[in-house]
Short mmCIF file of C-alpha atoms and ligand atoms in Angstrom, two decimals:
data_model
loop_
_atom_site.label_atom_id
_atom_site.label_comp_id
_atom_site.label_asym_id
_atom_site.label_seq_id
_atom_site.Cartn_x
_atom_site.Cartn_y
_atom_site.Cartn_z
CA UNK N 1 -9.61 -15.77 -9.41
CA UNK N 2 -10.94 -14.46 -6.19
CA UNK N 3 -13.21 -16.99 -4.52
CA UNK N 4 -14.59 -14.43 -1.92
CA UNK N 5 -18.18 -13.11 -1.79
CA UNK N 6 -18.16 -9.49 -3.31
CA UNK N 7 -20.80 -6.70 -2.91
CA UNK N 8 -22.32 -7.98 -6.20
CA UNK N 9 -23.25 -11.24 -4.42
CA UNK N 10 -25.26 -9.44 -1.60
CA UNK N 11 -28.73 -8.59 -1.19
CA UNK N 12 -28.57 -5.40 0.92
CA UNK N 13 -31.81 -3.63 0.49
CA UNK N 14 -33.01 -2.42 4.10
CA UNK N 15 -30.12 -4.10 5.71
CA UNK N 16 -27.52 -2.50 7.86
CA UNK N 17 -24.02 -2.96 6.22
CA UNK N 18 -20.93 -2.12 8.05
CA UNK N 19 -18.11 -1.16 5.56
CA UNK N 20 -14.48 -1.21 6.68
CA UNK N 21 -12.74 1.41 4.62
CA UNK N 22 -9.20 2.70 4.53
CA UNK N 23 -9.60 6.35 5.42
CA UNK N 24 -6.09 6.64 6.77
CA UNK N 25 -5.47 9.82 4.95
CA UNK N 26 -3.01 12.56 5.77
CA UNK N 27 -4.38 15.45 7.70
CA UNK N 28 -2.72 18.77 8.40
CA UNK N 29 -4.34 21.32 10.71
CA UNK N 30 -7.62 19.65 10.39
CA UNK N 31 -7.52 19.54 6.46
CA UNK N 32 -6.98 16.41 4.40
CA UNK N 33 -4.02 16.88 2.21
CA UNK N 34 -4.50 13.84 -0.01
CA UNK N 35 -7.90 12.15 -0.42
CA UNK N 36 -7.16 9.42 -3.00
CA UNK N 37 -8.10 6.79 -0.49
CA UNK N 38 -11.49 8.37 0.06
CA UNK N 39 -12.00 8.54 -3.69
CA UNK N 40 -11.09 5.05 -4.08
CA UNK N 41 -13.86 3.88 -1.55
CA UNK N 42 -16.65 5.67 -3.49
CA UNK N 43 -17.61 2.83 -5.86
CA UNK N 44 -18.50 0.45 -3.12
CA UNK N 45 -20.27 3.17 -1.00
CA UNK N 46 -22.33 4.24 -4.00
CA UNK N 47 -23.23 0.72 -4.95
CA UNK N 48 -24.57 -0.07 -1.48
CA UNK N 49 -26.50 3.35 -1.29
CA UNK N 50 -28.10 2.58 -4.67
CA UNK N 51 -29.09 -0.83 -3.61
CA UNK N 52 -30.73 0.58 -0.50
CA UNK N 53 -28.55 -0.53 2.15
CA UNK N 54 -27.95 1.52 5.42
CA UNK N 55 -24.28 2.13 5.06
CA UNK N 56 -22.18 2.32 8.21
CA UNK N 57 -18.55 3.21 7.41
CA UNK N 58 -15.58 2.62 9.81
CA UNK N 59 -11.83 3.07 9.47
CA UNK N 60 -8.79 3.71 11.46
CA UNK N 61 -6.51 6.76 11.01
CA UNK N 62 -2.87 6.96 12.21
CA UNK N 63 -1.65 5.29 15.37
CA UNK N 64 -3.57 6.63 18.38
CA UNK N 65 -2.69 3.49 20.23
CA UNK N 66 -6.03 3.05 22.01
CA UNK N 67 -6.16 6.70 23.16
CA UNK N 68 -8.56 9.48 22.08
CA UNK N 69 -6.44 11.81 19.97
CA UNK N 70 -8.69 14.69 18.66
CA UNK N 71 -6.13 15.29 15.86
CA UNK N 72 -6.87 11.75 14.61
CA UNK N 73 -10.65 12.12 14.57
CA UNK N 74 -12.33 10.97 11.38
CA UNK N 75 -14.67 14.14 11.41
CA UNK N 76 -12.88 15.68 8.37
CA UNK N 77 -13.46 12.54 6.43
CA UNK N 78 -17.17 12.69 7.04
CA UNK N 79 -17.19 16.11 5.63
CA UNK N 80 -15.08 15.15 2.64
CA UNK N 81 -17.30 12.24 1.88
CA UNK N 82 -20.43 14.39 2.12
CA UNK N 83 -19.00 16.54 -0.57
CA UNK N 84 -17.97 13.67 -2.82
CA UNK N 85 -21.24 11.80 -2.49
CA UNK N 86 -23.44 14.81 -2.53
CA UNK N 87 -25.44 13.68 0.55
CA UNK N 88 -24.80 14.29 4.24
CA UNK N 89 -22.62 11.65 5.75
CA UNK N 90 -23.50 11.80 9.41
CA UNK N 91 -20.53 11.53 11.72
CA UNK N 92 -21.29 9.42 14.82
CA UNK N 93 -18.82 11.05 17.21
CA UNK N 94 -18.25 8.58 20.02
CA UNK N 95 -14.88 8.37 21.74
CA UNK N 96 -15.53 4.73 22.39
CA UNK N 97 -16.46 4.29 18.50
CA UNK N 98 -19.76 2.19 19.33
CA UNK N 99 -21.48 4.43 21.73
CA UNK N 100 -24.76 6.17 22.21
CA UNK N 101 -24.27 8.43 19.19
CA UNK N 102 -23.47 5.64 16.82
CA UNK N 103 -26.36 3.47 18.15
CA UNK N 104 -28.90 6.31 17.76
CA UNK N 105 -27.58 7.20 14.42
CA UNK N 106 -28.04 3.67 12.99
CA UNK N 107 -31.43 3.52 14.63
CA UNK N 108 -32.42 6.50 12.75
CA UNK N 109 -31.07 5.50 9.38
CA UNK N 110 -33.18 5.21 6.37
CA UNK N 111 -32.42 3.00 3.34
CA UNK N 112 -29.59 4.52 1.28
CA UNK N 113 -28.23 6.72 4.28
CA UNK N 114 -24.62 6.82 5.17
CA UNK N 115 -22.97 7.34 8.49
CA UNK N 116 -19.25 7.24 9.58
CA UNK N 117 -18.03 5.89 12.96
CA UNK N 118 -15.01 7.47 14.93
CA UNK N 119 -11.55 6.17 14.45
CA UNK N 120 -11.51 2.47 15.33
CA UNK N 121 -8.05 2.80 16.78
CA UNK N 122 -9.36 5.00 19.78
CA UNK N 123 -10.12 1.71 21.17
CA UNK N 124 -7.22 -0.32 22.51
CA UNK N 125 -8.85 -3.62 21.69
CA UNK N 126 -8.86 -2.85 17.89
CA UNK N 127 -5.29 -3.79 17.14
CA UNK N 128 -5.40 -6.67 19.54
CA UNK N 129 -8.45 -8.23 17.65
CA UNK N 130 -10.17 -8.60 20.97
CA UNK N 131 -13.57 -10.06 20.95
CA UNK N 132 -15.57 -7.47 22.86
CA UNK N 133 -14.97 -4.74 20.33
CA UNK N 134 -15.48 -7.02 17.46
CA UNK N 135 -18.89 -7.88 18.95
CA UNK N 136 -19.79 -4.16 19.46
CA UNK N 137 -19.06 -3.35 15.82
CA UNK N 138 -20.99 -6.36 14.60
CA UNK N 139 -23.93 -5.41 16.79
CA UNK N 140 -24.45 -2.31 14.59
CA UNK N 141 -24.86 -4.45 11.37
CA UNK N 142 -26.26 -7.33 9.61
CA UNK N 143 -23.60 -7.54 6.88
CA UNK N 144 -19.94 -6.73 6.85
CA UNK N 145 -18.02 -5.50 3.74
CA UNK N 146 -14.30 -5.18 3.84
CA UNK N 147 -12.97 -2.59 1.35
CA UNK N 148 -9.81 -1.67 3.34
CA UNK N 149 -7.00 -3.23 1.24
CA UNK N 150 -4.39 -1.00 2.90
CA UNK N 151 -5.30 -2.63 6.30
CA UNK N 152 -5.93 -6.22 5.18
CA UNK N 153 -2.57 -7.49 6.29
CA UNK N 154 -3.41 -6.76 9.84
CA UNK N 155 -5.76 -8.97 11.93
CA UNK N 156 -7.65 -6.40 13.79
CA UNK N 157 -11.23 -6.20 15.19
CA UNK N 158 -12.46 -4.20 12.32
CA UNK N 159 -10.83 -6.25 9.57
CA UNK N 160 -10.95 -9.82 10.96
CA UNK N 161 -12.69 -10.15 14.32
CA UNK N 162 -15.93 -8.67 13.39
CA UNK N 163 -16.56 -11.21 10.54
CA UNK N 164 -17.13 -13.82 13.25
CA UNK N 165 -20.21 -12.04 14.56
CA UNK N 166 -22.16 -10.97 11.38
CA UNK N 167 -24.45 -13.15 9.35
CA UNK N 168 -22.74 -12.41 6.02
CA UNK N 169 -19.46 -10.83 4.78
CA UNK N 170 -18.03 -9.93 1.48
CA UNK N 171 -15.24 -7.77 -0.03
CA UNK N 172 -15.87 -4.34 -1.65
CA UNK N 173 -14.91 -3.28 -5.17
CA UNK N 174 -11.57 -1.57 -4.20
CA UNK N 175 -10.44 -4.83 -2.41
CA UNK N 176 -11.52 -6.94 -5.43
CA UNK N 177 -9.59 -4.67 -7.77
CA UNK N 178 -6.48 -4.70 -5.71
CA UNK N 179 -6.49 -8.46 -5.32
CA UNK N 180 -7.27 -9.00 -8.97
CA UNK N 181 -4.36 -6.83 -10.26
CA UNK N 182 -1.68 -8.00 -7.82
CA UNK N 183 -3.04 -11.59 -7.90
CA UNK N 184 -2.94 -11.82 -11.66
CA UNK N 185 0.46 -10.12 -11.81
CA UNK N 186 2.04 -12.60 -9.48
CA UNK N 187 0.16 -15.68 -10.48
CA UNK N 188 -0.61 -15.30 -14.06
CA UNK N 189 1.60 -12.54 -15.45
CA UNK N 190 1.86 -11.73 -19.28
CA UNK N 191 5.59 -12.18 -19.76
CA UNK N 192 8.13 -10.70 -19.78
CA UNK N 193 7.33 -9.94 -16.15
CA UNK N 194 9.56 -7.44 -14.39
CA UNK N 195 9.67 -6.34 -10.76
CA UNK N 196 11.51 -3.14 -9.53
CA UNK N 197 12.22 -2.84 -5.83
CA UNK N 198 13.69 0.15 -4.19
CA UNK N 199 13.58 2.09 -0.88
CA UNK N 200 15.70 2.10 2.09
CA UNK N 201 16.06 -1.34 3.50
CA UNK N 202 16.72 -4.88 2.25
CA UNK N 203 15.29 -6.33 5.64
CA UNK N 204 11.91 -5.07 4.82
CA UNK N 205 11.78 -6.86 1.49
CA UNK N 206 13.66 -10.06 2.10
CA UNK N 207 10.67 -12.33 1.50
CA UNK N 208 9.41 -10.11 -1.35
CA UNK N 209 12.72 -10.65 -3.22
CA UNK N 210 12.82 -14.40 -2.43
CA UNK N 211 9.15 -14.94 -3.63
CA UNK N 212 9.42 -12.70 -6.61
CA UNK N 213 12.64 -14.59 -7.88
CA UNK N 214 10.24 -17.56 -8.40
CA UNK N 215 7.96 -15.52 -10.57
CA UNK N 216 9.75 -12.77 -12.45
CA UNK N 217 11.85 -12.61 -15.62
CA UNK N 218 13.67 -9.50 -14.61
CA UNK N 219 14.33 -8.24 -11.17
CA UNK N 220 15.63 -4.61 -10.74
CA UNK N 221 16.87 -3.41 -7.43
CA UNK N 222 17.74 0.25 -6.78
CA UNK N 223 17.49 2.71 -3.92
CA UNK N 224 19.24 2.45 -0.60
CA UNK N 225 18.76 -1.40 -0.56
CA UNK N 226 20.93 -1.85 -3.62
CA UNK N 227 24.24 -1.14 -1.68
CA UNK N 228 23.89 -4.23 0.39
CA UNK N 229 23.89 -6.20 -2.85
CA UNK N 230 26.88 -4.10 -4.42
CA UNK N 231 28.75 -4.94 -1.16
CA UNK N 232 27.94 -8.64 -1.64
CA UNK N 233 29.44 -8.43 -5.16
CA UNK N 234 32.72 -7.09 -3.53
CA UNK N 235 32.10 -3.38 -4.24
CA UNK N 236 32.94 -0.49 -1.79
CA UNK N 237 29.85 1.57 -0.80
CA UNK N 238 31.41 4.34 1.35
CA UNK N 239 28.80 5.77 3.72
CA UNK N 240 25.86 4.50 1.73
CA UNK N 241 23.03 2.56 3.42
CA UNK N 242 24.26 -0.85 4.06
CA UNK N 243 22.90 -3.77 6.12
CA UNK N 244 25.96 -5.90 6.98
CA UNK N 245 23.99 -8.64 8.38
CA UNK N 246 22.08 -8.93 5.08
CA UNK N 247 25.21 -9.30 2.89
CA UNK N 248 25.14 -13.15 2.91
CA UNK N 249 21.47 -13.19 2.08
CA UNK N 250 22.12 -10.70 -0.75
CA UNK N 251 24.73 -13.16 -2.19
CA UNK N 252 22.15 -15.98 -1.90
CA UNK N 253 19.64 -13.98 -3.91
CA UNK N 254 22.14 -13.15 -6.61
CA UNK N 255 22.89 -16.84 -6.85
CA UNK N 256 19.18 -17.82 -6.88
CA UNK N 257 18.68 -15.37 -9.72
CA UNK N 258 21.25 -16.91 -11.83
CA UNK N 259 19.97 -20.38 -11.08
CA UNK N 260 16.44 -19.38 -12.09
CA UNK N 261 17.46 -17.65 -15.18
CA UNK N 262 16.21 -14.12 -13.86
CA UNK N 263 17.80 -11.16 -15.36
CA UNK N 264 18.98 -9.43 -12.09
CA UNK N 265 19.86 -5.81 -12.45
CA UNK N 266 21.70 -3.50 -10.00
CA UNK N 267 22.76 0.09 -10.46
CA UNK N 268 25.97 0.49 -12.40
CA UNK N 269 26.52 4.10 -11.49
CA UNK N 270 25.43 6.18 -8.46
CA UNK N 271 24.98 9.82 -7.64
CA UNK N 272 27.02 10.38 -4.40
CA UNK N 273 27.10 13.21 -1.77
CA UNK N 274 29.05 13.91 1.38
CA UNK N 275 26.19 15.74 3.09
CA UNK N 276 22.55 14.47 3.08
CA UNK N 277 20.75 17.57 1.95
CA UNK N 278 19.15 18.63 -1.50
CA UNK N 279 21.79 21.11 -2.52
CA UNK N 280 24.84 19.05 -1.42
CA UNK N 281 27.79 18.91 -3.71
CA UNK N 282 27.39 15.69 -5.80
CA UNK N 283 29.45 13.49 -8.05
CA UNK N 284 28.62 10.36 -10.16
CA UNK N 285 30.77 7.29 -9.77
CA UNK N 286 30.57 3.52 -10.65
CA UNK N 287 28.33 1.98 -8.01
CA UNK N 288 30.98 -0.37 -6.62
CA UNK N 289 33.54 2.46 -6.18
CA UNK N 290 32.15 4.81 -3.88
CA UNK N 291 34.89 6.52 -1.94
CA UNK N 292 35.01 6.77 1.97
CA UNK N 293 32.93 9.83 3.29
CA UNK N 294 30.46 9.67 0.34
CA UNK N 295 27.04 8.04 0.08
CA UNK N 296 24.85 7.07 -2.75
CA UNK N 297 21.66 8.92 -2.93
CA UNK N 298 20.26 8.15 -6.47
CA UNK N 299 21.04 5.90 -9.49
CA UNK N 300 23.22 7.58 -12.05
CA UNK N 301 22.44 8.35 -15.70
CA UNK N 302 23.77 5.02 -17.12
CA UNK N 303 21.69 3.02 -14.67
CA UNK N 304 18.57 5.06 -15.80
CA UNK N 305 19.24 3.99 -19.28
CA UNK N 306 19.98 0.44 -18.28
CA UNK N 307 16.79 0.15 -16.31
CA UNK N 308 14.68 1.89 -18.84
CA UNK N 309 16.01 -0.37 -21.75
CA UNK N 310 15.39 -3.48 -19.59
CA UNK N 311 11.79 -2.50 -19.06
CA UNK N 312 11.02 -1.42 -22.55
CA UNK N 313 9.36 -4.75 -23.70
CA UNK N 314 8.02 -5.78 -20.40
CA UNK N 315 4.39 -6.87 -20.44
CA UNK N 316 3.79 -6.89 -16.63
CA UNK N 317 5.60 -4.62 -14.26
CA UNK N 318 5.41 -4.31 -10.40
CA UNK N 319 7.19 -1.43 -8.82
CA UNK N 320 7.66 -0.83 -5.06
CA UNK N 321 10.09 1.73 -3.56
CA UNK N 322 12.06 4.86 -4.87
CA UNK N 323 15.36 4.51 -6.65
CA UNK N 324 16.87 7.24 -4.58
CA UNK N 325 16.26 9.92 -1.86
CA UNK N 326 13.51 11.32 -4.05
CA UNK N 327 12.15 13.63 -1.37
CA UNK N 328 15.16 15.87 -2.44
CA UNK N 329 14.28 17.11 -6.05
CA UNK N 330 18.09 16.87 -6.97
CA UNK N 331 18.02 13.13 -6.21
CA UNK N 332 14.66 12.29 -7.68
CA UNK N 333 15.88 11.61 -11.30
CA UNK N 334 16.17 7.81 -10.93
CA UNK N 335 12.71 7.59 -9.40
CA UNK N 336 11.36 9.93 -12.25
CA UNK N 337 13.02 7.81 -14.87
CA UNK N 338 11.30 4.68 -13.65
CA UNK N 339 7.91 6.39 -13.44
CA UNK N 340 8.42 7.63 -16.98
CA UNK N 341 9.57 4.26 -18.31
CA UNK N 342 6.44 2.61 -16.78
CA UNK N 343 4.25 5.41 -18.27
CA UNK N 344 5.33 4.28 -21.67
CA UNK N 345 4.98 0.55 -21.23
CA UNK N 346 2.59 -1.31 -23.45
CA UNK N 347 1.39 -3.68 -20.77
CA UNK N 348 0.04 -4.01 -17.16
CA UNK N 349 1.86 -1.61 -14.73
CA UNK N 350 1.20 -1.80 -11.02
CA UNK N 351 2.51 0.49 -8.41
CA UNK N 352 2.82 -0.95 -4.91
CA UNK N 353 1.67 2.01 -2.85
CA UNK N 354 3.60 4.35 -0.64
CA UNK N 355 6.45 6.38 -2.01
CA UNK N 356 6.37 5.01 -5.49
CA UNK N 357 2.65 5.87 -5.69
CA UNK N 358 3.46 9.32 -4.42
CA UNK N 359 6.23 9.81 -7.01
CA UNK N 360 4.02 8.57 -9.92
CA UNK N 361 1.06 10.91 -8.93
CA UNK N 362 3.48 13.83 -8.33
CA UNK N 363 4.84 13.45 -11.76
CA UNK N 364 1.37 13.34 -13.19
CA UNK N 365 1.70 9.81 -14.53
CA UNK N 366 -1.11 8.33 -12.36
CA UNK N 367 -3.52 7.94 -15.23
CA UNK N 368 -0.87 6.04 -17.30
CA UNK N 369 -0.60 3.20 -14.76
CA UNK N 370 -2.83 0.21 -14.92
CA UNK N 371 -3.15 0.16 -11.13
CA UNK N 372 -1.88 2.09 -8.05
CA UNK N 373 -2.24 0.25 -4.92
CA UNK N 374 -3.86 1.99 -1.99
CA UNK N 375 -1.86 -0.24 0.35
CA UNK N 376 1.95 -0.13 0.53
CA UNK N 377 2.37 -2.71 3.41
CA UNK N 378 -0.47 -4.97 2.16
CA UNK N 379 0.74 -4.96 -1.41
CA UNK N 380 4.31 -5.97 -0.15
CA UNK N 381 2.80 -8.86 1.85
CA UNK N 382 0.85 -9.92 -1.16
CA UNK N 383 3.92 -9.90 -3.03
CA UNK N 384 5.66 -12.07 -0.51
CA UNK N 385 3.04 -14.73 -1.21
CA UNK N 386 1.35 -14.31 2.26
CA UNK N 387 -2.42 -14.69 2.58
CA UNK N 388 -3.96 -11.42 3.87
CA UNK N 389 -5.83 -12.06 7.07
CA UNK N 390 -8.47 -9.39 6.20
CA UNK N 391 -9.14 -11.18 2.90
CA UNK N 392 -9.11 -14.64 4.36
CA UNK N 393 -11.79 -13.71 7.03
CA UNK N 394 -14.33 -12.93 4.38
CA UNK N 395 -16.85 -15.60 3.43
CA UNK N 396 -16.21 -17.68 0.29
CA UNK N 397 -18.45 -17.43 -2.63
P1 AMP Q 1 11.02 2.29 1.91
O1 AMP Q 1 10.02 2.93 2.98
O2 AMP Q 1 11.85 1.14 2.36
O3 AMP Q 1 10.23 2.21 0.63
O4 AMP Q 1 11.94 3.54 1.73
C1 AMP Q 1 11.66 4.67 1.21
C2 AMP Q 1 12.79 5.66 1.62
O5 AMP Q 1 14.05 5.16 1.15
C3 AMP Q 1 12.58 7.08 1.05
O6 AMP Q 1 12.38 7.88 2.13
C4 AMP Q 1 13.84 7.43 0.37
O7 AMP Q 1 14.46 8.67 0.77
C5 AMP Q 1 14.87 6.24 0.93
N1 AMP Q 1 15.98 6.06 0.09
C6 AMP Q 1 15.94 5.59 -1.22
N2 AMP Q 1 17.16 5.44 -1.61
C7 AMP Q 1 18.01 5.90 -0.71
C8 AMP Q 1 19.47 5.96 -0.58
N3 AMP Q 1 20.21 5.74 -1.63
N4 AMP Q 1 19.94 6.45 0.58
C9 AMP Q 1 19.12 6.55 1.57
N5 AMP Q 1 17.78 6.65 1.53
C10 AMP Q 1 17.24 6.19 0.36
#
């Protein structure tokens, strides 16, 4: 159970509450194209408004690297928030984030008001967790609330440093929900517990595989990272994604799975192409027999059945990473099959953010999952068993 203070433990009436949200949303030509993260932040904001707090929101967006990049301004987020909350969310437009506009706006706030600060990463100190910017942020508020799960694996001023300079800190509802789902899955799963990993690189998920092998009953590996395992088993993988320097590690993990009694499943057939494009001529071959000049871009039909069957009776499933190059519709079948299998599971299904979350939402299965994480990187670090600095920094209950 989470032993951190939450917004339910706070008395915020009349207090200035700085809330770190994750408003790192995609924006195209000034228009937000996916506002799931904004929607996910609303319960905490509404709770604080209703309790009479002066709510000061902050977030980063993209990677401006300490420079002011107008295309990464949070101005469109303030507009979208105003629409969703039905009240004006004033945008404190200061290039230095905590400047004259922000200070004046905070000064003028009444209980229940909401304002939004500019992109915290316009300040170069933010990602270095430097004290001066942490202090400036803290100077605006009495209480700090961290609801930015997607940024909680980073020790930055607005996620960690600021907590040193406020009287009280707590996690928001989104953070609480993320930790509860992911934490319960990993520490207290209803069994059988299955994990599905996909995506491009083994190297990104080394510690996740190692840690999950201690916890799961079934581990399924698909996507580009599967070919390093196929190679470890003596297969030929043609031009498929391969990390030669991770083949030994893959062998160790296969051995570890057998020692731990974990059912370890790899693709048995593969959709292959010679050219990396959606309408490329394709074929289907056994995974370990990919000819020279061809590359695997999706799991094949037999693998789809194998994986679906293995997941059928699972009671807890965690999924991170696509089964193939799902951005090309012709090679999205494997990823779609996993999304569909999860939609039919009678148990807890957790999607670890990023591409898998996009795939599930695209297919309209979003509502059928128990939890879709808002943080790809953070959820992976959680699955590695790491303590998230943004969570650790918040006061205990
Ligand atoms: P990741 O960020 O590691 O989760 O990787 C996601 C990316 O992996 C997506 O852009 C997919 O297109 C890519 N991917 C998945 N399977 C393959 C594959 N067989 N070959 C090349 N790329 C793949």
